[in-house]
Amino acid sequence: MKLTSEQRITLHGFNNLTKSLSFNMYDICFTKTKEEREAYIAYIDQQYNADRLTAILKSVADIIGAHVLNVAKQDYEPQGASVTMLVSEGPIETAPNESFEESPGPLPDAVVMHLSTSHITVHTYPEYHPDEGISTFRADIDVSTCGEISPLKALHYLIRSFDTDIMTMDYRVRGFTRDINGYKLFIDHEISSIQNYIPDEIKSLYHMIDVNVYQENIFHTKCKLREFDLNNYLFGYTKDTLSAEEQAEIEKSLKWEMDEIFYGKNMVFT
């Protein structure tokens, strides 16, 4: 079903389709001492506190044309934060042409799009392994919309908002709407892959795998950085302070952690 702004389907009533995007990102760090681990968690809590996360979600709301009705936010002890927004349709008369395109969405500016009542949430999960020297930070963001625009248009901005080593993304269209003849529509836009909503310059940085169930309108993409620079994973010092043997062992441990997260299963460390 190819849709353009000139071929928009006239619906019977409101567009009742629910479109949900789940965006999960992971940051990994090697922290060899208890002090380093605690400092890393404190840094993450400061960098991604509830106020900053609220600002990110408000930008998401701008991109998808939502009016923020209510914000609930909380920083947790000892770590982590959550923000939930209830949003409604913005003051827009018509939806822009890019609503119909399977392409990367815009970055925040004066962008507005058509949206019905829905919600946006984020939760963070900093944690560390007590023995292995690995600390991780995960953020889960969910954008759920009803109406014409897909939350995939916010994906480009979300990726740029987090310095991430691994990403997993899920997109699903649920329910149905009807055209003026009563014919059910279970999706109102073309999509073959979430990757088509990610700019080429970002895709070139990651290994990507798709797992899609087209007949159920379920799409899944996971990404892992291609390049590995050990300095990006050390907290408070650089690799030139380590011996070659230490560098090799730490790199092996970090890559193993990343592979387990990317493939979603425990692996035998050799």
mmCIF file of C-alpha atoms in Angstrom:
data_model
loop_
_atom_site.group_PDB
_atom_site.id
_atom_site.type_symbol
_atom_site.label_atom_id
_atom_site.label_comp_id
_atom_site.label_asym_id
_atom_site.label_seq_id
_atom_site.Cartn_x
_atom_site.Cartn_y
_atom_site.Cartn_z
ATOM 1 C CA MET A 1 0.000 0.000 0.000
ATOM 2 C CA LYS A 2 1.825 3.098 -1.252
ATOM 3 C CA LEU A 3 0.544 6.349 0.212
ATOM 4 C CA THR A 4 1.415 9.896 -0.744
ATOM 5 C CA SER A 5 -0.069 13.179 0.404
ATOM 6 C CA GLU A 6 -2.166 13.157 -2.781
ATOM 7 C CA GLN A 7 -3.407 9.605 -2.098
ATOM 8 C CA ARG A 8 -4.391 9.860 1.543
ATOM 9 C CA ILE A 9 -7.142 7.464 2.492
ATOM 10 C CA THR A 10 -10.398 9.032 3.580
ATOM 11 C CA LEU A 11 -11.335 7.353 6.835
ATOM 12 C CA HIS A 12 -14.625 6.714 8.527
ATOM 13 C CA GLY A 13 -14.054 8.709 11.703
ATOM 14 C CA PHE A 14 -10.705 8.905 13.467
ATOM 15 C CA ASN A 15 -7.535 6.901 12.722
ATOM 16 C CA ASN A 16 -7.626 4.258 15.482
ATOM 17 C CA LEU A 17 -4.312 2.563 14.699
ATOM 18 C CA THR A 18 -1.859 2.421 17.604
ATOM 19 C CA LYS A 19 1.802 2.683 16.597
ATOM 20 C CA SER A 20 4.393 1.902 19.260
ATOM 21 C CA LEU A 21 8.161 2.369 19.133
ATOM 22 C CA SER A 22 10.405 0.908 21.839
ATOM 23 C CA PHE A 23 13.961 2.242 21.739
ATOM 24 C CA ASN A 24 16.543 0.630 24.031
ATOM 25 C CA MET A 25 20.138 1.799 24.259
ATOM 26 C CA TYR A 26 23.138 0.436 26.169
ATOM 27 C CA ASP A 27 26.363 2.111 27.268
ATOM 28 C CA ILE A 28 29.191 -0.129 28.507
ATOM 29 C CA CYS A 29 32.234 0.844 30.564
ATOM 30 C CA PHE A 30 35.156 -0.955 32.191
ATOM 31 C CA THR A 31 35.469 0.059 35.841
ATOM 32 C CA LYS A 32 38.175 -1.927 37.577
ATOM 33 C CA THR A 33 37.641 -0.689 41.152
ATOM 34 C CA LYS A 34 34.659 -0.139 43.420
ATOM 35 C CA GLU A 35 35.393 3.585 43.394
ATOM 36 C CA GLU A 36 35.386 3.688 39.599
ATOM 37 C CA ARG A 37 32.113 1.799 39.424
ATOM 38 C CA GLU A 38 30.444 4.158 41.870
ATOM 39 C CA ALA A 39 31.844 7.177 40.017
ATOM 40 C CA TYR A 40 30.537 5.847 36.702
ATOM 41 C CA ILE A 41 27.049 5.310 38.121
ATOM 42 C CA ALA A 42 27.112 8.808 39.642
ATOM 43 C CA TYR A 43 28.176 10.251 36.260
ATOM 44 C CA ILE A 44 25.368 8.453 34.447
ATOM 45 C CA ASP A 45 22.812 9.570 37.034
ATOM 46 C CA GLN A 46 23.944 13.161 36.561
ATOM 47 C CA GLN A 47 24.128 12.947 32.753
ATOM 48 C CA TYR A 48 20.724 11.300 32.368
ATOM 49 C CA ASN A 49 18.768 12.704 35.286
ATOM 50 C CA ALA A 50 15.013 13.210 35.170
ATOM 51 C CA ASP A 51 15.303 16.867 34.086
ATOM 52 C CA ARG A 52 17.481 16.072 31.067
ATOM 53 C CA LEU A 53 15.319 13.100 30.124
ATOM 54 C CA THR A 54 12.260 15.344 30.313
ATOM 55 C CA ALA A 55 13.898 17.756 27.880
ATOM 56 C CA ILE A 56 14.620 14.881 25.473
ATOM 57 C CA LEU A 57 11.021 13.648 25.618
ATOM 58 C CA LYS A 58 9.669 17.169 25.070
ATOM 59 C CA SER A 59 11.760 17.339 21.894
ATOM 60 C CA VAL A 60 10.291 13.984 20.838
ATOM 61 C CA ALA A 61 6.823 15.432 21.425
ATOM 62 C CA ASP A 62 7.715 18.419 19.224
ATOM 63 C CA ILE A 63 8.923 16.151 16.420
ATOM 64 C CA ILE A 64 5.700 14.130 16.354
ATOM 65 C CA GLY A 65 3.488 17.178 16.830
ATOM 66 C CA ALA A 66 2.258 16.372 20.312
ATOM 67 C CA HIS A 67 0.989 18.728 22.991
ATOM 68 C CA VAL A 68 2.243 17.746 26.442
ATOM 69 C CA LEU A 69 -0.659 17.431 28.878
ATOM 70 C CA ASN A 70 1.124 16.059 31.926
ATOM 71 C CA VAL A 71 4.660 15.149 33.039
ATOM 72 C CA ALA A 72 5.571 12.795 35.873
ATOM 73 C CA LYS A 73 9.301 12.492 36.582
ATOM 74 C CA GLN A 74 11.424 10.930 39.295
ATOM 75 C CA ASP A 75 15.093 10.421 40.160
ATOM 76 C CA TYR A 76 15.571 7.238 42.174
ATOM 77 C CA GLU A 77 17.895 6.177 44.961
ATOM 78 C CA PRO A 78 20.422 4.726 44.682
ATOM 79 C CA GLN A 79 20.283 5.198 40.885
ATOM 80 C CA GLY A 80 18.083 5.576 37.834
ATOM 81 C CA ALA A 81 15.316 7.900 36.661
ATOM 82 C CA SER A 82 11.888 7.768 35.001
ATOM 83 C CA VAL A 83 9.760 10.220 33.045
ATOM 84 C CA THR A 84 6.226 9.686 31.741
ATOM 85 C CA MET A 85 4.353 12.152 29.523
ATOM 86 C CA LEU A 86 0.706 12.150 28.561
ATOM 87 C CA VAL A 87 0.367 13.919 25.219
ATOM 88 C CA SER A 88 -2.411 14.907 22.859
ATOM 89 C CA GLU A 89 -2.816 16.138 19.332
ATOM 90 C CA GLY A 90 -1.034 19.400 18.642
ATOM 91 C CA PRO A 91 -2.720 22.437 17.065
ATOM 92 C CA ILE A 92 -2.165 21.229 13.497
ATOM 93 C CA GLU A 93 -4.604 21.487 10.618
ATOM 94 C CA THR A 94 -2.864 19.116 8.202
ATOM 95 C CA ALA A 95 -0.092 16.536 8.340
ATOM 96 C CA PRO A 96 3.102 17.125 6.311
ATOM 97 C CA ASN A 97 4.039 14.980 3.343
ATOM 98 C CA GLU A 98 6.896 13.279 5.190
ATOM 99 C CA SER A 99 4.374 11.415 7.311
ATOM 100 C CA PHE A 100 4.064 8.973 4.414
ATOM 101 C CA GLU A 101 7.752 8.466 3.702
ATOM 102 C CA GLU A 102 9.824 5.525 4.933
ATOM 103 C CA SER A 103 12.780 7.770 5.740
ATOM 104 C CA PRO A 104 14.694 9.245 8.723
ATOM 105 C CA GLY A 105 12.754 11.760 10.763
ATOM 106 C CA PRO A 106 13.811 15.324 11.467
ATOM 107 C CA LEU A 107 15.785 16.770 14.347
ATOM 108 C CA PRO A 108 13.945 19.216 16.633
ATOM 109 C CA ASP A 109 13.121 22.593 15.113
ATOM 110 C CA ALA A 110 9.713 23.899 14.090
ATOM 111 C CA VAL A 111 8.513 20.462 13.042
ATOM 112 C CA VAL A 112 4.874 19.633 13.735
ATOM 113 C CA MET A 113 2.811 16.569 12.825
ATOM 114 C CA HIS A 114 -0.663 15.178 13.464
ATOM 115 C CA LEU A 115 -1.120 13.083 16.602
ATOM 116 C CA SER A 116 -3.916 11.923 18.863
ATOM 117 C CA THR A 117 -3.868 11.296 22.607
ATOM 118 C CA SER A 118 -0.962 9.045 23.568
ATOM 119 C CA HIS A 119 2.127 8.782 25.782
ATOM 120 C CA ILE A 120 5.927 8.864 25.868
ATOM 121 C CA THR A 121 8.001 7.248 28.627
ATOM 122 C CA VAL A 122 11.640 6.715 29.556
ATOM 123 C CA HIS A 123 13.255 4.613 32.288
ATOM 124 C CA THR A 124 16.979 4.263 33.007
ATOM 125 C CA TYR A 125 18.855 1.328 34.522
ATOM 126 C CA PRO A 126 22.482 1.925 35.566
ATOM 127 C CA GLU A 127 24.113 -1.208 36.989
ATOM 128 C CA TYR A 128 27.448 -2.979 37.389
ATOM 129 C CA HIS A 129 28.810 -6.461 37.846
ATOM 130 C CA PRO A 130 30.282 -6.828 41.354
ATOM 131 C CA ASP A 131 33.268 -8.910 40.220
ATOM 132 C CA GLU A 132 33.926 -8.578 36.492
ATOM 133 C CA GLY A 133 34.741 -4.859 36.198
ATOM 134 C CA ILE A 134 31.893 -4.142 33.768
ATOM 135 C CA SER A 135 29.377 -1.337 34.304
ATOM 136 C CA THR A 136 26.413 -0.755 32.033
ATOM 137 C CA PHE A 137 23.724 1.837 31.525
ATOM 138 C CA ARG A 138 20.427 1.091 29.783
ATOM 139 C CA ALA A 139 17.691 3.516 28.812
ATOM 140 C CA ASP A 140 14.278 2.312 27.611
ATOM 141 C CA ILE A 141 12.117 4.801 25.718
ATOM 142 C CA ASP A 142 8.593 4.047 24.517
ATOM 143 C CA VAL A 143 6.665 6.315 22.162
ATOM 144 C CA SER A 144 3.070 5.300 21.473
ATOM 145 C CA THR A 145 0.825 7.255 19.108
ATOM 146 C CA CYS A 146 -2.681 7.032 17.743
ATOM 147 C CA GLY A 147 -3.397 8.716 14.447
ATOM 148 C CA GLU A 148 -1.544 9.347 11.238
ATOM 149 C CA ILE A 149 2.072 9.996 12.156
ATOM 150 C CA SER A 150 4.427 7.170 13.128
ATOM 151 C CA PRO A 151 6.695 7.538 16.187
ATOM 152 C CA LEU A 152 9.500 6.233 13.944
ATOM 153 C CA LYS A 153 9.929 9.869 12.902
ATOM 154 C CA ALA A 154 11.451 10.490 16.358
ATOM 155 C CA LEU A 155 14.006 7.675 16.021
ATOM 156 C CA HIS A 156 16.701 9.782 14.338
ATOM 157 C CA TYR A 157 16.629 12.302 17.185
ATOM 158 C CA LEU A 158 16.612 9.609 19.892
ATOM 159 C CA ILE A 159 19.724 7.959 18.457
ATOM 160 C CA ARG A 160 21.531 11.297 18.437
ATOM 161 C CA SER A 161 20.453 12.048 22.011
ATOM 162 C CA PHE A 162 22.344 9.093 23.512
ATOM 163 C CA ASP A 163 25.981 8.080 23.154
ATOM 164 C CA THR A 164 25.245 4.409 22.658
ATOM 165 C CA ASP A 165 27.190 1.218 21.942
ATOM 166 C CA ILE A 166 24.186 -1.055 21.340
ATOM 167 C CA MET A 167 20.602 -0.263 20.326
ATOM 168 C CA THR A 168 17.534 -2.448 20.023
ATOM 169 C CA MET A 169 14.372 -1.077 18.441
ATOM 170 C CA ASP A 170 10.886 -2.551 18.205
ATOM 171 C CA TYR A 171 8.004 -1.127 16.202
ATOM 172 C CA ARG A 172 4.463 -2.473 16.056
ATOM 173 C CA VAL A 173 1.203 -1.289 14.558
ATOM 174 C CA ARG A 174 -1.863 -2.583 16.413
ATOM 175 C CA GLY A 175 -5.609 -2.425 15.974
ATOM 176 C CA PHE A 176 -7.328 -1.222 12.810
ATOM 177 C CA THR A 177 -9.110 1.745 11.330
ATOM 178 C CA ARG A 178 -11.702 1.874 8.535
ATOM 179 C CA ASP A 179 -12.036 3.722 5.273
ATOM 180 C CA ILE A 180 -15.338 5.362 4.316
ATOM 181 C CA ASN A 181 -16.529 2.059 2.817
ATOM 182 C CA GLY A 182 -15.944 0.207 6.101
ATOM 183 C CA TYR A 183 -12.862 -1.652 4.808
ATOM 184 C CA LYS A 184 -10.425 -2.414 7.641
ATOM 185 C CA LEU A 185 -6.879 -1.024 7.446
ATOM 186 C CA PHE A 186 -4.346 -2.710 9.742
ATOM 187 C CA ILE A 187 -1.505 -0.376 8.739
ATOM 188 C CA ASP A 188 -1.626 2.988 6.991
ATOM 189 C CA HIS A 189 1.975 3.399 5.824
ATOM 190 C CA GLU A 190 4.597 1.331 4.061
ATOM 191 C CA ILE A 191 7.490 -0.098 6.076
ATOM 192 C CA SER A 192 9.992 -2.805 5.194
ATOM 193 C CA SER A 193 12.590 -2.134 7.920
ATOM 194 C CA ILE A 194 13.223 0.176 10.853
ATOM 195 C CA GLN A 195 16.636 0.741 9.265
ATOM 196 C CA ASN A 196 15.000 2.918 6.622
ATOM 197 C CA TYR A 197 14.260 5.480 9.326
ATOM 198 C CA ILE A 198 17.934 5.753 10.304
ATOM 199 C CA PRO A 199 20.242 8.071 8.293
ATOM 200 C CA ASP A 200 23.013 6.436 6.255
ATOM 201 C CA GLU A 201 25.779 8.166 8.236
ATOM 202 C CA ILE A 202 24.502 6.526 11.428
ATOM 203 C CA LYS A 203 23.860 3.128 9.816
ATOM 204 C CA SER A 204 27.462 3.036 8.602
ATOM 205 C CA LEU A 205 28.649 3.045 12.235
ATOM 206 C CA TYR A 206 26.751 -0.101 13.275
ATOM 207 C CA HIS A 207 26.331 -3.773 12.538
ATOM 208 C CA MET A 208 22.567 -4.237 12.131
ATOM 209 C CA ILE A 209 20.239 -7.237 12.224
ATOM 210 C CA ASP A 210 16.509 -7.263 11.389
ATOM 211 C CA VAL A 211 13.944 -9.705 12.740
ATOM 212 C CA ASN A 212 10.593 -8.768 11.170
ATOM 213 C CA VAL A 213 7.162 -10.408 11.140
ATOM 214 C CA TYR A 214 5.603 -8.563 8.229
ATOM 215 C CA GLN A 215 2.203 -10.250 8.319
ATOM 216 C CA GLU A 216 1.777 -9.113 11.940
ATOM 217 C CA ASN A 217 3.223 -5.599 11.401
ATOM 218 C CA ILE A 218 6.009 -6.311 13.904
ATOM 219 C CA PHE A 219 9.516 -4.983 13.205
ATOM 220 C CA HIS A 220 12.729 -5.433 15.207
ATOM 221 C CA THR A 221 16.223 -4.068 14.560
ATOM 222 C CA LYS A 222 19.324 -4.334 16.741
ATOM 223 C CA CYS A 223 22.620 -2.509 16.271
ATOM 224 C CA LYS A 224 26.166 -2.778 17.608
ATOM 225 C CA LEU A 225 29.028 -0.367 16.970
ATOM 226 C CA ARG A 226 31.464 -1.534 14.283
ATOM 227 C CA GLU A 227 34.573 0.252 15.536
ATOM 228 C CA PHE A 228 36.113 -0.457 18.925
ATOM 229 C CA ASP A 229 38.454 2.009 20.661
ATOM 230 C CA LEU A 230 39.392 0.892 24.169
ATOM 231 C CA ASN A 231 39.812 4.492 25.307
ATOM 232 C CA ASN A 232 36.063 4.996 24.878
ATOM 233 C CA TYR A 233 35.373 2.313 27.493
ATOM 234 C CA LEU A 234 37.805 3.312 30.249
ATOM 235 C CA PHE A 235 36.572 5.613 32.997
ATOM 236 C CA GLY A 236 39.064 8.217 34.218
ATOM 237 C CA TYR A 237 42.195 7.033 32.408
ATOM 238 C CA THR A 238 43.460 5.949 28.965
ATOM 239 C CA LYS A 239 44.820 2.678 27.619
ATOM 240 C CA ASP A 240 48.422 3.940 27.504
ATOM 241 C CA THR A 241 48.502 3.520 31.294
ATOM 242 C CA LEU A 242 47.916 -0.229 30.844
ATOM 243 C CA SER A 243 50.205 -3.008 29.703
ATOM 244 C CA ALA A 244 49.530 -4.735 26.382
ATOM 245 C CA GLU A 245 48.305 -7.794 28.260
ATOM 246 C CA GLU A 246 45.909 -5.728 30.370
ATOM 247 C CA GLN A 247 44.571 -3.968 27.279
ATOM 248 C CA ALA A 248 43.940 -7.280 25.514
ATOM 249 C CA GLU A 249 42.154 -8.789 28.511
ATOM 250 C CA ILE A 250 39.938 -5.735 29.074
ATOM 251 C CA GLU A 251 39.078 -5.483 25.371
ATOM 252 C CA LYS A 252 38.132 -9.174 25.299
ATOM 253 C CA SER A 253 35.903 -8.732 28.364
ATOM 254 C CA LEU A 254 34.161 -5.664 26.942
ATOM 255 C CA LYS A 255 33.541 -7.213 23.544
ATOM 256 C CA TRP A 256 32.146 -10.314 25.216
ATOM 257 C CA GLU A 257 29.735 -8.185 27.230
ATOM 258 C CA MET A 258 28.638 -6.343 24.091
ATOM 259 C CA ASP A 259 28.089 -9.586 22.176
ATOM 260 C CA GLU A 260 25.957 -11.039 24.968
ATOM 261 C CA ILE A 261 23.756 -7.949 25.005
ATOM 262 C CA PHE A 262 23.578 -7.790 21.196
ATOM 263 C CA TYR A 263 22.642 -11.463 20.740
ATOM 264 C CA GLY A 264 20.499 -11.576 23.883
ATOM 265 C CA LYS A 265 22.050 -14.645 25.481
ATOM 266 C CA ASN A 266 24.808 -15.712 27.842
ATOM 267 C CA MET A 267 27.946 -16.957 26.131
ATOM 268 C CA VAL A 268 30.848 -19.058 27.385
ATOM 269 C CA PHE A 269 33.836 -16.835 28.120
ATOM 270 C CA THR A 270 37.083 -18.459 26.960
#
